[in-house]
Amino acid sequence: MSSPSVLHVDLDAFFVAMELLRRPELVGTPVVVGGDGPRGVVSTASYEARAFGVHSALPTAQARRRCPQATYLPTDFSYYAPASERFHAILRDFTPVCEAAGTDEAYLDVSGSGRLFGDGEAIAEMIRGRVRDEIGITASVGLATNKLIAKVASDAAKPDGVCVVGAGEEAAFLAPRPVRELPMVGAKLEERLAELGLRTIGEVADYPAAALRERFGTTGE
């Protein structure tokens, strides 16, 4: 079996982390970054705010009801952009095989980087160290044999950690995790799967594929 060489690197609560660099007095408190007004939505919430049920894409009005004590800040993309560019430049120092997945996350294939930098876990730690030293914030990394597992693993590693899923360990790693942790599974699909008694990824994996196709079409596939 091949050793894991696909990384998903994700900056932890990126917009909030950047705001805390210039507002250190807010460290350890609930902070929400996003739009305001009747149509405003949350872009990023600190982990302290998430404890109150505040999360990205939540309408800001709802966030204020759930966590009125939080500090609410507008997004400042011009301030975040240089840090995002530096982040992606750091990743390219380790491999040219990079796929950006947004301002604050990317996939890397480091299968050809071992001679220079060591194995995937060593590279993950080097990347995290450079992000901390050069940008001043933290990153979490998932290391696996493919992009999907690496993405779920980076979420499992948050905040500020590394999660390694070795070859052959993928099914066991995924099985107990809630279906919502699969990329592209939103709240509505989560509810529809729950109607079938499917709440974990393992339960979905064990369910007849034909029945999922019949009920959900291409999404079921």
Coordinates of N, CA and C in Angstrom, one line a residue:
M1 N 0.8 -1.2 0.0 CA 0.0 0.0 0.0 C 0.9 1.2 0.0
S2 N 0.4 2.3 -0.7 CA 1.1 3.5 -0.8 C 1.0 4.3 0.5
S3 N 2.0 5.0 0.9 CA 1.9 5.9 2.1 C 1.1 7.1 1.8
P4 N 0.5 7.7 2.7 CA -0.3 8.9 2.4 C 0.5 10.1 1.9
S5 N 0.1 10.7 0.9 CA 0.9 11.8 0.3 C 0.1 13.0 -0.1
V6 N -1.2 13.0 0.1 CA -2.1 14.1 -0.2 C -2.5 14.9 1.0
L7 N -2.2 16.1 1.0 CA -2.4 17.0 2.1 C -3.6 18.0 1.8
H8 N -4.4 18.2 2.8 CA -5.3 19.3 2.8 C -4.9 20.3 3.9
V9 N -4.5 21.5 3.5 CA -4.1 22.4 4.5 C -5.1 23.5 4.6
D10 N -5.6 23.8 5.8 CA -6.7 24.8 6.1 C -6.3 25.7 7.2
L11 N -6.3 27.0 6.9 CA -6.0 28.0 7.9 C -7.2 28.0 8.9
D12 N -6.9 28.1 10.2 CA -7.9 28.0 11.2 C -8.6 29.3 11.4
A13 N -9.9 29.3 11.1 CA -10.8 30.5 11.3 C -10.0 31.8 10.7
F14 N -9.7 31.7 9.5 CA -8.7 32.6 8.9 C -9.1 34.1 9.1
F15 N -10.3 34.5 8.7 CA -10.6 36.0 8.9 C -10.5 36.4 10.3
V16 N -11.0 35.6 11.2 CA -10.9 35.9 12.6 C -9.5 35.9 13.1
A17 N -8.7 34.9 12.7 CA -7.3 34.9 13.1 C -6.6 36.1 12.7
M18 N -6.9 36.6 11.5 CA -6.2 37.9 11.0 C -6.7 39.1 11.8
E19 N -7.9 39.1 12.2 CA -8.4 40.2 13.0 C -7.8 40.2 14.3
L20 N -7.5 39.0 14.9 CA -6.9 39.0 16.2 C -5.5 39.4 16.2
L21 N -4.8 39.4 15.1 CA -3.4 39.9 15.0 C -3.4 41.4 15.3
R22 N -4.4 42.1 14.8 CA -4.4 43.5 15.1 C -5.4 43.9 16.2
R23 N -6.1 43.0 16.8 CA -6.9 43.2 18.0 C -6.6 42.1 19.0
P24 N -5.4 42.1 19.5 CA -5.0 41.0 20.4 C -5.9 41.0 21.7
E25 N -6.5 42.1 22.0 CA -7.3 42.1 23.3 C -8.5 41.2 23.1
L26 N -8.9 40.8 21.9 CA -10.0 40.0 21.7 C -9.7 38.5 21.7
V27 N -8.4 38.1 21.8 CA -8.1 36.7 21.9 C -8.8 36.0 23.0
G28 N -9.4 34.8 22.7 CA -10.1 34.1 23.8 C -11.5 34.5 24.0
T29 N -12.0 35.4 23.2 CA -13.4 35.9 23.3 C -14.1 35.5 22.0
P30 N -15.5 35.5 22.0 CA -16.3 35.2 20.8 C -16.1 36.4 19.8
V31 N -15.7 36.1 18.6 CA -15.5 37.1 17.6 C -16.2 36.5 16.3
V32 N -16.9 37.4 15.6 CA -17.6 37.0 14.4 C -17.3 38.0 13.3
V33 N -16.8 37.5 12.1 CA -16.5 38.4 11.0 C -17.5 38.1 9.9
G34 N -18.1 39.1 9.3 CA -19.1 38.9 8.3 C -19.8 40.2 7.9
G35 N -20.8 40.0 7.1 CA -21.7 41.1 6.7 C -22.7 41.4 7.8
D36 N -23.2 42.6 7.8 CA -24.2 43.0 8.8 C -25.5 43.4 8.0
G37 N -26.5 43.9 8.7 CA -27.7 44.2 8.0 C -28.6 43.1 7.8
P38 N -29.8 43.3 7.2 CA -30.8 42.2 7.1 C -30.4 41.0 6.3
R39 N -29.5 41.2 5.4 CA -29.1 40.1 4.5 C -27.6 39.7 4.8
G40 N -27.0 40.2 5.8 CA -25.7 39.8 6.2 C -25.5 38.4 6.7
V41 N -24.4 37.8 6.3 CA -24.2 36.4 6.8 C -22.8 36.3 7.4
V42 N -22.6 35.4 8.3 CA -21.3 35.2 8.9 C -20.3 34.6 7.9
S43 N -19.1 35.2 7.8 CA -18.0 34.6 7.0 C -17.2 33.6 7.9
T44 N -16.8 34.1 9.1 CA -16.0 33.2 9.9 C -16.3 33.6 11.4
A45 N -16.3 32.5 12.2 CA -16.6 32.7 13.7 C -15.4 32.1 14.4
S46 N -15.0 32.7 15.5 CA -14.0 32.2 16.4 C -14.6 30.9 17.0
Y47 N -13.7 30.1 17.5 CA -14.1 28.8 18.1 C -14.9 29.1 19.4
E48 N -14.7 30.2 20.1 CA -15.5 30.6 21.2 C -16.9 31.0 20.8
A49 N -17.1 31.6 19.6 CA -18.4 31.9 19.1 C -19.1 30.6 18.6
R50 N -18.3 29.7 18.1 CA -18.9 28.5 17.6 C -19.6 27.6 18.7
A51 N -19.0 27.8 19.9 CA -19.6 27.1 21.0 C -21.1 27.5 21.3
F52 N -21.5 28.7 20.7 CA -22.8 29.2 20.9 C -23.7 28.9 19.6
G53 N -23.2 28.1 18.7 CA -23.9 27.7 17.5 C -23.7 28.7 16.4
V54 N -22.7 29.5 16.5 CA -22.5 30.5 15.4 C -21.5 29.8 14.4
H55 N -21.8 29.9 13.1 CA -21.0 29.2 12.1 C -21.1 30.0 10.8
S56 N -20.2 29.7 9.9 CA -20.2 30.4 8.6 C -21.5 30.1 7.8
A57 N -21.9 31.2 7.1 CA -23.2 31.2 6.3 C -24.4 31.3 7.1
L58 N -24.3 31.4 8.5 CA -25.4 31.7 9.3 C -25.8 33.2 9.2
P59 N -27.1 33.5 9.0 CA -27.4 35.0 9.0 C -26.9 35.7 10.2
T60 N -26.3 36.8 10.0 CA -25.7 37.6 11.1 C -26.8 37.9 12.2
A61 N -28.0 38.2 11.8 CA -29.1 38.5 12.7 C -29.3 37.3 13.7
Q62 N -29.2 36.1 13.1 CA -29.4 34.9 14.0 C -28.1 34.7 14.9
A63 N -27.0 35.0 14.3 CA -25.7 34.9 15.1 C -25.8 35.9 16.3
R64 N -26.3 37.1 16.1 CA -26.4 38.0 17.2 C -27.4 37.6 18.3
R65 N -28.4 36.8 17.9 CA -29.4 36.3 18.9 C -28.7 35.2 19.7
R66 N -27.9 34.3 19.0 CA -27.3 33.2 19.6 C -26.1 33.6 20.5
C67 N -25.4 34.7 20.1 CA -24.2 35.1 20.8 C -24.1 36.6 20.8
P68 N -25.0 37.2 21.6 CA -25.0 38.7 21.6 C -23.7 39.3 22.2
Q69 N -23.0 38.5 23.0 CA -21.8 39.1 23.6 C -20.6 39.1 22.7
A70 N -20.7 38.5 21.5 CA -19.6 38.5 20.6 C -19.2 39.9 20.1
T71 N -18.0 40.0 19.6 CA -17.6 41.2 18.9 C -17.8 40.9 17.4
Y72 N -18.6 41.8 16.7 CA -18.9 41.6 15.3 C -18.1 42.6 14.5
L73 N -17.4 42.0 13.5 CA -16.5 42.9 12.7 C -16.8 42.7 11.2
P74 N -16.7 43.7 10.4 CA -16.9 43.6 9.0 C -15.7 42.9 8.3
T75 N -15.9 42.2 7.2 CA -14.8 41.6 6.5 C -13.9 42.7 5.9
D76 N -12.7 42.4 5.8 CA -11.7 43.4 5.3 C -10.7 42.6 4.3
F77 N -11.2 42.3 3.1 CA -10.5 41.5 2.2 C -9.2 42.1 1.8
S78 N -9.0 43.4 1.7 CA -7.8 43.9 1.4 C -6.7 43.6 2.4
Y79 N -7.1 43.5 3.7 CA -6.2 43.1 4.7 C -5.8 41.7 4.7
Y80 N -6.8 40.8 4.4 CA -6.6 39.4 4.4 C -5.8 38.9 3.1
A81 N -5.9 39.6 2.0 CA -5.3 39.1 0.8 C -3.8 38.9 0.8
P82 N -3.0 39.8 1.3 CA -1.6 39.5 1.4 C -1.2 38.2 2.2
A83 N -1.9 38.0 3.3 CA -1.7 36.8 4.0 C -2.1 35.5 3.3
S84 N -3.2 35.6 2.5 CA -3.6 34.5 1.7 C -2.6 34.2 0.6
E85 N -2.0 35.2 0.0 CA -1.0 35.0 -1.0 C 0.3 34.4 -0.4
R86 N 0.6 34.9 0.7 CA 1.8 34.3 1.4 C 1.6 32.8 1.7
F87 N 0.4 32.5 2.2 CA 0.1 31.1 2.5 C 0.2 30.2 1.3
H88 N -0.3 30.6 0.2 CA -0.2 29.8 -1.0 C 1.2 29.7 -1.5
A89 N 2.0 30.8 -1.3 CA 3.4 30.8 -1.7 C 4.2 29.8 -0.9
I90 N 3.9 29.7 0.4 CA 4.5 28.7 1.3 C 4.3 27.3 0.8
L91 N 3.1 27.0 0.4 CA 2.7 25.7 0.0 C 3.5 25.3 -1.3
R92 N 3.6 26.3 -2.2 CA 4.3 26.0 -3.5 C 5.8 25.8 -3.3
D93 N 6.3 26.2 -2.1 CA 7.7 25.9 -1.8 C 8.0 24.4 -1.6
F94 N 6.9 23.6 -1.3 CA 7.1 22.2 -1.0 C 6.7 21.3 -2.2
T95 N 5.9 21.8 -3.1 CA 5.5 21.0 -4.3 C 4.8 21.9 -5.3
P96 N 5.0 21.7 -6.6 CA 4.3 22.4 -7.6 C 2.9 21.9 -7.8
V97 N 2.6 20.7 -7.2 CA 1.3 20.1 -7.4 C 0.4 20.6 -6.3
C98 N -0.1 21.8 -6.4 CA -1.0 22.5 -5.5 C -2.3 22.8 -6.2
E99 N -3.4 22.7 -5.4 CA -4.7 23.0 -5.9 C -5.4 23.9 -4.9
A100 N -5.5 25.2 -5.2 CA -6.1 26.1 -4.2 C -7.6 25.8 -4.1
A101 N -8.2 25.8 -2.9 CA -9.6 25.6 -2.7 C -10.2 26.8 -2.0
G102 N -9.6 27.9 -2.2 CA -10.1 29.1 -1.6 C -9.0 30.0 -1.1
T103 N -9.3 31.1 -0.4 CA -8.3 31.9 0.1 C -7.5 31.3 1.2
D104 N -8.1 30.3 1.9 CA -7.5 29.8 3.1 C -7.3 28.3 3.2
E105 N -7.4 27.6 2.0 CA -7.2 26.2 2.0 C -6.7 25.7 0.7
A106 N -6.0 24.6 0.7 CA -5.5 24.0 -0.6 C -5.2 22.5 -0.4
Y107 N -5.1 21.8 -1.5 CA -4.7 20.4 -1.6 C -3.3 20.4 -2.2
L108 N -2.5 19.5 -1.6 CA -1.1 19.3 -2.2 C -0.9 17.8 -2.4
D109 N -0.1 17.5 -3.4 CA 0.4 16.1 -3.6 C 1.9 16.2 -3.4
V110 N 2.4 15.6 -2.3 CA 3.8 15.7 -1.9 C 4.5 14.4 -2.2
S111 N 4.0 13.5 -3.1 CA 4.6 12.2 -3.4 C 6.0 12.4 -4.0
G112 N 6.3 13.5 -4.6 CA 7.6 13.7 -5.2 C 8.5 14.6 -4.4
S113 N 8.1 14.9 -3.2 CA 8.9 15.9 -2.3 C 9.7 15.2 -1.2
G114 N 9.6 13.9 -1.1 CA 10.2 13.3 0.0 C 11.7 13.4 0.1
R115 N 12.4 13.4 -1.0 CA 13.8 13.4 -1.0 C 14.3 14.8 -0.4
L116 N 13.6 15.8 -0.6 CA 13.9 17.1 -0.2 C 13.4 17.4 1.3
F117 N 12.2 17.0 1.6 CA 11.6 17.4 2.8 C 11.2 16.3 3.8
G118 N 11.3 15.1 3.4 CA 10.8 14.0 4.3 C 9.4 13.6 3.9
D119 N 8.8 12.8 4.8 CA 7.5 12.2 4.5 C 6.4 13.2 4.6
G120 N 5.1 12.8 4.3 CA 4.0 13.7 4.4 C 3.8 14.4 5.7
E121 N 4.0 13.6 6.8 CA 3.7 14.2 8.1 C 4.8 15.2 8.4
A122 N 6.1 15.0 8.0 CA 7.1 16.0 8.3 C 6.8 17.3 7.5
I123 N 6.3 17.1 6.3 CA 6.0 18.3 5.5 C 4.9 19.1 6.1
A124 N 3.9 18.3 6.6 CA 2.7 19.0 7.2 C 3.2 19.9 8.4
E125 N 4.1 19.3 9.2 CA 4.6 20.1 10.3 C 5.5 21.3 9.9
M126 N 6.2 21.1 8.8 CA 7.0 22.3 8.3 C 6.1 23.4 7.8
I127 N 5.0 23.0 7.1 CA 4.1 24.0 6.6 C 3.4 24.7 7.8
R128 N 3.0 24.0 8.8 CA 2.4 24.6 9.9 C 3.3 25.6 10.6
G129 N 4.6 25.2 10.7 CA 5.6 26.0 11.4 C 5.8 27.3 10.6
R130 N 5.9 27.2 9.3 CA 6.1 28.4 8.5 C 4.9 29.3 8.5
V131 N 3.7 28.8 8.5 CA 2.5 29.6 8.6 C 2.5 30.4 9.9
R132 N 2.9 29.7 10.9 CA 2.9 30.3 12.3 C 4.0 31.4 12.3
D133 N 5.2 31.1 11.8 CA 6.3 32.1 11.9 C 6.1 33.2 10.9
E134 N 5.6 33.0 9.7 CA 5.6 34.0 8.7 C 4.3 34.8 8.6
I135 N 3.2 34.2 9.0 CA 1.9 34.9 9.0 C 1.4 35.2 10.4
G136 N 1.7 34.4 11.3 CA 1.3 34.6 12.7 C 0.0 34.0 13.1
I137 N -0.4 33.0 12.3 CA -1.7 32.3 12.6 C -1.4 30.8 12.5
T138 N -2.5 30.0 12.7 CA -2.3 28.6 12.7 C -3.0 27.9 11.6
A139 N -2.6 26.7 11.2 CA -3.2 25.9 10.2 C -3.3 24.5 10.7
S140 N -4.4 23.8 10.2 CA -4.6 22.4 10.4 C -4.4 21.6 9.1
V141 N -3.9 20.4 9.2 CA -3.6 19.6 8.0 C -4.1 18.2 8.2
G142 N -4.8 17.8 7.1 CA -5.1 16.4 7.0 C -4.2 15.7 6.0
L143 N -3.7 14.5 6.3 CA -2.8 13.8 5.4 C -3.4 12.4 5.1
A144 N -3.6 12.1 3.8 CA -4.3 10.8 3.5 C -3.9 10.4 2.1
T145 N -4.5 9.4 1.6 CA -4.2 8.9 0.2 C -5.0 9.5 -0.9
N146 N -6.0 10.3 -0.5 CA -6.8 11.0 -1.5 C -7.4 12.3 -1.0
K147 N -7.9 13.2 -1.8 CA -8.4 14.5 -1.4 C -9.5 14.5 -0.4
L148 N -10.5 13.6 -0.7 CA -11.7 13.6 0.2 C -11.3 13.2 1.6
I149 N -10.5 12.2 1.8 CA -10.1 11.8 3.1 C -9.3 12.9 3.8
A150 N -8.4 13.5 3.0 CA -7.5 14.6 3.5 C -8.4 15.7 4.0
K151 N -9.4 16.1 3.3 CA -10.3 17.2 3.7 C -11.0 16.8 5.0
V152 N -11.6 15.6 5.1 CA -12.2 15.3 6.4 C -11.2 15.2 7.5
A153 N -10.0 14.8 7.2 CA -9.0 14.7 8.2 C -8.5 16.0 8.7
S154 N -8.5 17.0 7.8 CA -8.1 18.4 8.3 C -9.1 19.0 9.2
D155 N -10.4 18.7 8.9 CA -11.5 19.1 9.9 C -11.3 18.5 11.2
A156 N -11.0 17.2 11.2 CA -10.8 16.4 12.4 C -9.6 17.0 13.2
A157 N -8.6 17.5 12.5 CA -7.4 18.0 13.2 C -7.6 19.4 13.8
K158 N -8.7 20.1 13.5 CA -8.9 21.5 14.0 C -9.2 21.5 15.5
P159 N -8.7 22.6 16.1 CA -7.8 23.7 15.5 C -6.3 23.3 15.8
D160 N -5.5 23.8 14.8 CA -4.0 23.8 15.0 C -3.5 22.4 15.3
G161 N -3.8 21.4 14.3 CA -3.3 20.1 14.5 C -3.1 19.4 13.2
V162 N -2.6 18.1 13.2 CA -2.4 17.3 12.1 C -3.1 16.0 12.3
C163 N -3.9 15.5 11.3 CA -4.5 14.2 11.4 C -4.0 13.3 10.2
V164 N -3.4 12.2 10.5 CA -2.9 11.3 9.4 C -3.8 10.1 9.3
V165 N -4.3 9.8 8.1 CA -5.1 8.6 7.8 C -4.2 7.7 6.9
G166 N -3.7 6.6 7.4 CA -2.9 5.8 6.6 C -3.6 5.0 5.5
A167 N -2.9 4.5 4.6 CA -3.4 3.6 3.5 C -4.1 2.4 4.2
G168 N -5.3 2.1 3.8 CA -6.1 1.0 4.4 C -6.9 1.4 5.6
E169 N -6.7 2.6 6.1 CA -7.4 3.0 7.3 C -8.6 3.9 7.0
E170 N -8.8 4.2 5.8 CA -9.8 5.2 5.4 C -11.2 4.8 5.9
A171 N -11.7 3.6 5.6 CA -13.1 3.2 6.0 C -13.2 3.3 7.5
A172 N -12.3 2.8 8.3 CA -12.4 2.9 9.7 C -12.4 4.3 10.3
F173 N -11.6 5.2 9.6 CA -11.6 6.6 10.0 C -12.9 7.2 9.8
L174 N -13.5 7.0 8.6 CA -14.7 7.7 8.2 C -16.0 7.1 9.0
A175 N -16.0 5.8 9.2 CA -17.2 5.2 9.7 C -17.9 5.9 10.8
P176 N -17.3 6.3 11.9 CA -18.0 6.8 13.0 C -18.4 8.3 12.9
R177 N -17.9 8.9 11.8 CA -18.0 10.4 11.7 C -19.4 10.7 11.2
P178 N -20.0 11.9 11.6 CA -21.3 12.2 11.1 C -21.3 12.6 9.6
V179 N -22.4 12.3 8.9 CA -22.4 12.5 7.5 C -22.2 13.9 7.1
R180 N -22.5 14.8 8.0 CA -22.3 16.3 7.6 C -20.8 16.6 7.4
E181 N -19.9 15.7 7.8 CA -18.5 16.0 7.6 C -18.0 15.6 6.2
L182 N -18.9 14.9 5.5 CA -18.5 14.7 4.1 C -18.6 16.0 3.3
P183 N -17.6 16.4 2.5 CA -17.8 17.6 1.6 C -19.0 17.5 0.8
M184 N -19.7 18.7 0.7 CA -20.9 18.9 -0.1 C -22.2 18.3 0.6
V185 N -22.1 17.8 1.8 CA -23.3 17.3 2.5 C -23.7 18.5 3.4
G186 N -24.8 19.1 3.0 CA -25.3 20.2 3.8 C -26.4 19.8 4.7
A187 N -27.1 20.8 5.4 CA -28.1 20.5 6.4 C -29.3 19.8 5.8
K188 N -29.7 20.1 4.6 CA -30.9 19.5 4.0 C -30.7 18.0 3.7
L189 N -29.5 17.8 3.1 CA -29.2 16.4 2.8 C -29.0 15.6 4.0
E190 N -28.4 16.2 5.0 CA -28.2 15.5 6.3 C -29.5 15.1 6.9
E191 N -30.5 16.0 6.8 CA -31.9 15.7 7.3 C -32.5 14.5 6.5
R192 N -32.4 14.5 5.2 CA -33.0 13.5 4.4 C -32.3 12.1 4.6
L193 N -31.0 12.1 4.9 CA -30.3 10.9 5.2 C -30.8 10.4 6.6
A194 N -31.0 11.3 7.5 CA -31.4 10.9 8.8 C -32.8 10.2 8.8
E195 N -33.6 10.7 7.8 CA -34.9 10.0 7.6 C -34.8 8.5 7.3
L196 N -33.7 8.2 6.7 CA -33.4 6.8 6.4 C -32.6 6.1 7.5
G197 N -32.4 6.8 8.6 CA -31.6 6.3 9.7 C -30.1 6.3 9.5
L198 N -29.7 7.1 8.6 CA -28.3 7.2 8.2 C -27.7 8.5 8.8
R199 N -26.9 8.3 9.9 CA -26.4 9.5 10.6 C -24.8 9.5 10.5
T200 N -24.2 8.4 10.3 CA -22.8 8.4 10.2 C -22.4 8.0 8.8
I201 N -21.1 8.3 8.4 CA -20.6 7.9 7.1 C -20.6 6.4 6.9
G202 N -20.3 5.7 8.0 CA -20.3 4.2 7.9 C -21.6 3.7 7.6
E203 N -22.7 4.3 8.1 CA -24.0 3.8 7.8 C -24.4 4.0 6.4
V204 N -23.9 5.2 5.9 CA -24.2 5.4 4.4 C -23.4 4.4 3.6
A205 N -22.2 4.2 4.0 CA -21.3 3.2 3.2 C -22.0 1.8 3.1
D206 N -22.6 1.4 4.2 CA -23.2 0.1 4.3 C -24.6 0.0 3.6
Y207 N -25.2 1.2 3.3 CA -26.5 1.2 2.7 C -26.5 0.8 1.2
P208 N -27.5 0.1 0.7 CA -27.4 -0.3 -0.7 C -27.3 0.8 -1.6
A209 N -26.3 0.8 -2.5 CA -26.0 1.9 -3.4 C -27.2 2.1 -4.3
A210 N -27.9 1.1 -4.8 CA -29.0 1.2 -5.7 C -30.1 2.0 -5.0
A211 N -30.3 1.8 -3.7 CA -31.4 2.6 -3.0 C -31.0 4.0 -2.9
L212 N -29.7 4.3 -2.7 CA -29.3 5.7 -2.6 C -29.5 6.4 -4.0
R213 N -29.1 5.7 -5.0 CA -29.3 6.3 -6.4 C -30.8 6.5 -6.7
E214 N -31.6 5.6 -6.3 CA -33.1 5.8 -6.5 C -33.6 7.0 -5.8
R215 N -33.2 7.2 -4.6 CA -33.7 8.2 -3.8 C -33.1 9.6 -4.1
F216 N -31.8 9.6 -4.3 CA -31.1 10.9 -4.5 C -30.5 11.2 -5.8
G217 N -30.7 10.2 -6.8 CA -30.1 10.5 -8.1 C -28.6 10.5 -8.1
T218 N -28.1 11.5 -8.9 CA -26.6 11.5 -9.0 C -26.0 11.9 -7.7
T219 N -26.7 12.6 -6.8 CA -26.1 12.8 -5.5 C -26.0 11.5 -4.7
G220 N -26.9 10.6 -4.8 CA -26.8 9.3 -4.2 C -25.6 8.5 -4.7
E221 N -25.3 8.6 -6.0 CA -24.2 8.0 -6.5 C -22.9 8.5 -5.8

